[in-house]
PDB file of C-alpha atoms in Angstrom:
ATOM      1  CA  MET A   1      64.430 226.662  65.491  1.00  0.00           C
ATOM      2  CA  THR A   2      66.042 223.652  67.346  1.00  0.00           C
ATOM      3  CA  ALA A   3      66.577 223.613  70.955  1.00  0.00           C
ATOM      4  CA  LEU A   4      69.913 224.928  72.005  1.00  0.00           C
ATOM      5  CA  ARG A   5      71.994 224.805  74.440  1.00  0.00           C
ATOM      6  CA  ILE A   6      72.877 228.349  75.398  1.00  0.00           C
ATOM      7  CA  LEU A   7      75.599 230.111  77.770  1.00  0.00           C
ATOM      8  CA  ILE A   8      74.534 233.204  79.276  1.00  0.00           C
ATOM      9  CA  VAL A   9      76.686 235.748  80.050  1.00  0.00           C
ATOM     10  CA  GLU A  10      75.424 238.869  82.017  1.00  0.00           C
ATOM     11  CA  ASP A  11      76.680 240.333  85.295  1.00  0.00           C
ATOM     12  CA  GLU A  12      73.485 241.599  86.217  1.00  0.00           C
ATOM     13  CA  ALA A  13      71.585 239.035  87.513  1.00  0.00           C
ATOM     14  CA  ILE A  14      68.114 240.378  86.943  1.00  0.00           C
ATOM     15  CA  ASN A  15      69.140 240.815  83.262  1.00  0.00           C
ATOM     16  CA  ALA A  16      70.842 237.284  83.287  1.00  0.00           C
ATOM     17  CA  MET A  17      67.542 236.099  84.923  1.00  0.00           C
ATOM     18  CA  LEU A  18      65.114 238.103  81.907  1.00  0.00           C
ATOM     19  CA  PHE A  19      67.249 236.330  79.139  1.00  0.00           C
ATOM     20  CA  ALA A  20      67.064 232.706  80.594  1.00  0.00           C
ATOM     21  CA  ASP A  21      63.192 233.322  80.951  1.00  0.00           C
ATOM     22  CA  LEU A  22      62.536 234.594  77.784  1.00  0.00           C
ATOM     23  CA  LEU A  23      64.830 231.970  75.800  1.00  0.00           C
ATOM     24  CA  VAL A  24      63.424 229.425  77.794  1.00  0.00           C
ATOM     25  CA  ALA A  25      60.270 230.239  76.642  1.00  0.00           C
ATOM     26  CA  LEU A  26      61.931 229.733  73.120  1.00  0.00           C
ATOM     27  CA  GLY A  27      62.190 226.531  73.648  1.00  0.00           C
ATOM     28  CA  HIS A  28      66.197 226.707  74.351  1.00  0.00           C
ATOM     29  CA  GLU A  29      67.931 225.031  77.579  1.00  0.00           C
ATOM     30  CA  VAL A  30      70.588 228.176  79.219  1.00  0.00           C
ATOM     31  CA  CYS A  31      73.135 224.957  80.320  1.00  0.00           C
ATOM     32  CA  VAL A  32      74.530 228.409  82.799  1.00  0.00           C
ATOM     33  CA  ILE A  33      74.477 231.912  83.267  1.00  0.00           C
ATOM     34  CA  GLU A  34      78.358 232.990  83.939  1.00  0.00           C
ATOM     35  CA  ALA A  35      79.293 236.936  85.394  1.00  0.00           C
ATOM     36  CA  THR A  36      82.852 237.523  84.260  1.00  0.00           C
ATOM     37  CA  GLU A  37      84.764 236.685  81.586  1.00  0.00           C
ATOM     38  CA  ALA A  38      87.035 233.970  82.901  1.00  0.00           C
ATOM     39  CA  GLY A  39      83.870 231.938  83.844  1.00  0.00           C
ATOM     40  CA  ALA A  40      82.663 232.220  80.691  1.00  0.00           C
ATOM     41  CA  ILE A  41      85.592 231.099  79.126  1.00  0.00           C
ATOM     42  CA  SER A  42      85.139 228.228  81.695  1.00  0.00           C
ATOM     43  CA  ALA A  43      82.024 227.352  81.298  1.00  0.00           C
ATOM     44  CA  ALA A  44      82.631 227.514  77.184  1.00  0.00           C
ATOM     45  CA  VAL A  45      85.042 224.623  77.451  1.00  0.00           C
ATOM     46  CA  ARG A  46      83.519 222.436  80.082  1.00  0.00           C
ATOM     47  CA  LEU A  47      79.300 222.498  79.058  1.00  0.00           C
ATOM     48  CA  ARG A  48      80.235 223.063  75.058  1.00  0.00           C
ATOM     49  CA  PRO A  49      77.269 225.303  74.302  1.00  0.00           C
ATOM     50  CA  ASP A  50      75.517 225.347  70.832  1.00  0.00           C
ATOM     51  CA  LEU A  51      75.307 229.550  71.316  1.00  0.00           C
ATOM     52  CA  MET A  52      76.132 232.319  73.773  1.00  0.00           C
ATOM     53  CA  ILE A  53      74.500 235.258  74.261  1.00  0.00           C
ATOM     54  CA  VAL A  54      77.183 237.638  75.828  1.00  0.00           C
ATOM     55  CA  ASP A  55      77.446 241.157  77.441  1.00  0.00           C
ATOM     56  CA  MET A  56      79.739 243.502  76.329  1.00  0.00           C
ATOM     57  CA  HIS A  57      80.640 245.114  79.523  1.00  0.00           C
ATOM     58  CA  LEU A  58      81.046 243.185  83.039  1.00  0.00           C
ATOM     59  CA  ARG A  59      81.873 244.193  85.888  1.00  0.00           C
ATOM     60  CA  GLU A  60      84.952 241.696  85.509  1.00  0.00           C
ATOM     61  CA  GLY A  61      86.964 241.343  82.628  1.00  0.00           C
ATOM     62  CA  ASN A  62      85.273 241.517  79.293  1.00  0.00           C
ATOM     63  CA  GLY A  63      82.770 239.643  76.747  1.00  0.00           C
ATOM     64  CA  ALA A  64      84.776 240.508  73.630  1.00  0.00           C
ATOM     65  CA  ALA A  65      87.366 239.238  75.406  1.00  0.00           C
ATOM     66  CA  ALA A  66      85.900 236.310  76.275  1.00  0.00           C
ATOM     67  CA  VAL A  67      84.504 235.096  73.632  1.00  0.00           C
ATOM     68  CA  ALA A  68      87.897 235.924  71.003  1.00  0.00           C
ATOM     69  CA  PHE A  69      89.915 233.178  73.534  1.00  0.00           C
ATOM     70  CA  ILE A  70      87.065 230.652  73.285  1.00  0.00           C
ATOM     71  CA  LEU A  71      86.879 231.111  69.311  1.00  0.00           C
ATOM     72  CA  ARG A  72      90.454 230.183  69.179  1.00  0.00           C
ATOM     73  CA  GLY A  73      89.305 226.559  70.613  1.00  0.00           C
ATOM     74  CA  ARG A  74      86.247 226.132  68.287  1.00  0.00           C
ATOM     75  CA  PHE A  75      83.317 228.767  66.505  1.00  0.00           C
ATOM     76  CA  VAL A  76      80.073 228.889  69.095  1.00  0.00           C
ATOM     77  CA  PRO A  77      77.929 231.117  67.440  1.00  0.00           C
ATOM     78  CA  HIS A  78      77.235 234.131  69.737  1.00  0.00           C
ATOM     79  CA  VAL A  79      75.248 237.611  70.420  1.00  0.00           C
ATOM     80  CA  PHE A  80      76.356 240.294  72.130  1.00  0.00           C
ATOM     81  CA  VAL A  81      74.059 242.471  73.544  1.00  0.00           C
ATOM     82  CA  SER A  82      74.925 246.314  75.033  1.00  0.00           C
ATOM     83  CA  GLY A  83      73.314 248.670  76.787  1.00  0.00           C
ATOM     84  CA  ASP A  84      75.845 251.518  75.688  1.00  0.00           C
ATOM     85  CA  ALA A  85      76.210 252.726  72.226  1.00  0.00           C
ATOM     86  CA  LEU A  86      79.466 250.565  70.935  1.00  0.00           C
ATOM     87  CA  ARG A  87      81.922 252.857  69.107  1.00  0.00           C
ATOM     88  CA  ASP A  88      84.511 249.832  68.882  1.00  0.00           C
ATOM     89  CA  ARG A  89      82.421 246.537  67.713  1.00  0.00           C
ATOM     90  CA  PRO A  90      83.835 243.157  68.729  1.00  0.00           C
ATOM     91  CA  GLY A  91      84.687 242.175  64.735  1.00  0.00           C
ATOM     92  CA  PRO A  92      82.985 243.559  61.445  1.00  0.00           C
ATOM     93  CA  SER A  93      80.119 240.978  61.097  1.00  0.00           C
ATOM     94  CA  SER A  94      79.368 240.780  65.067  1.00  0.00           C
ATOM     95  CA  ILE A  95      75.674 240.554  66.130  1.00  0.00           C
ATOM     96  CA  ILE A  96      74.598 242.659  68.334  1.00  0.00           C
ATOM     97  CA  LEU A  97      71.714 243.417  70.815  1.00  0.00           C
ATOM     98  CA  GLN A  98      71.056 246.974  72.152  1.00  0.00           C
ATOM     99  CA  LYS A  99      69.433 246.838  74.979  1.00  0.00           C
ATOM    100  CA  PRO A 100      66.729 246.918  75.066  1.00  0.00           C
ATOM    101  CA  PHE A 101      65.319 244.745  73.178  1.00  0.00           C
ATOM    102  CA  GLY A 102      62.272 242.046  72.083  1.00  0.00           C
ATOM    103  CA  GLU A 103      61.522 238.765  71.652  1.00  0.00           C
ATOM    104  CA  PRO A 104      61.743 239.091  67.527  1.00  0.00           C
ATOM    105  CA  ASP A 105      64.781 241.136  67.690  1.00  0.00           C
ATOM    106  CA  LEU A 106      66.737 237.944  69.830  1.00  0.00           C
ATOM    107  CA  VAL A 107      65.104 235.199  67.939  1.00  0.00           C
ATOM    108  CA  ARG A 108      66.639 237.137  64.468  1.00  0.00           C
ATOM    109  CA  ALA A 109      69.724 237.690  66.269  1.00  0.00           C
ATOM    110  CA  ILE A 110      69.962 233.765  67.337  1.00  0.00           C
ATOM    111  CA  ASP A 111      69.382 232.683  63.514  1.00  0.00           C
ATOM    112  CA  SER A 112      71.954 235.391  62.383  1.00  0.00           C
ATOM    113  CA  ALA A 113      74.512 234.205  64.699  1.00  0.00           C
ATOM    114  CA  LEU A 114      73.234 230.370  63.551  1.00  0.00           C
ATOM    115  CA  GLY A 115      74.219 231.515  60.142  1.00  0.00           C
ATOM    116  CA  ALA A 116      77.695 232.696  60.501  1.00  0.00           C
ATOM    117  CA  LYS A 117      78.166 229.146  62.004  1.00  0.00           C
ATOM    118  CA  MET A 118      77.123 227.741  58.659  1.00  0.00           C
ATOM    119  CA  GLY A 119      79.055 230.179  56.766  1.00  0.00           C
ATOM    120  CA  ALA A 120      82.231 229.372  58.598  1.00  0.00           C
TER     121      ALA A 120
END
């Protein structure tokens, strides 16, 4: 897998650091960690990441709303993560990882997100 510049959107600091450590161990670069919807939008516009890992539920805002706004400007492959069973999916083809998950699950989700990019 080619090294990617990844934006992490996660409001739980310990989860954000665990995601970052795992992604770096997989050979990727974490360009920034954001904890709010507004911060995610600003960072995506400013840094133009190759991929976003986005928590669905944020204390300030909503991860799905942030992604929807970002996608209006340009497509960015993305993977949603959630600790809750999701009844309302952000989109029919959304890639969602249920917390907790392991490295193989994350790798498969990233591959699927990148495949969505090629199909777009």
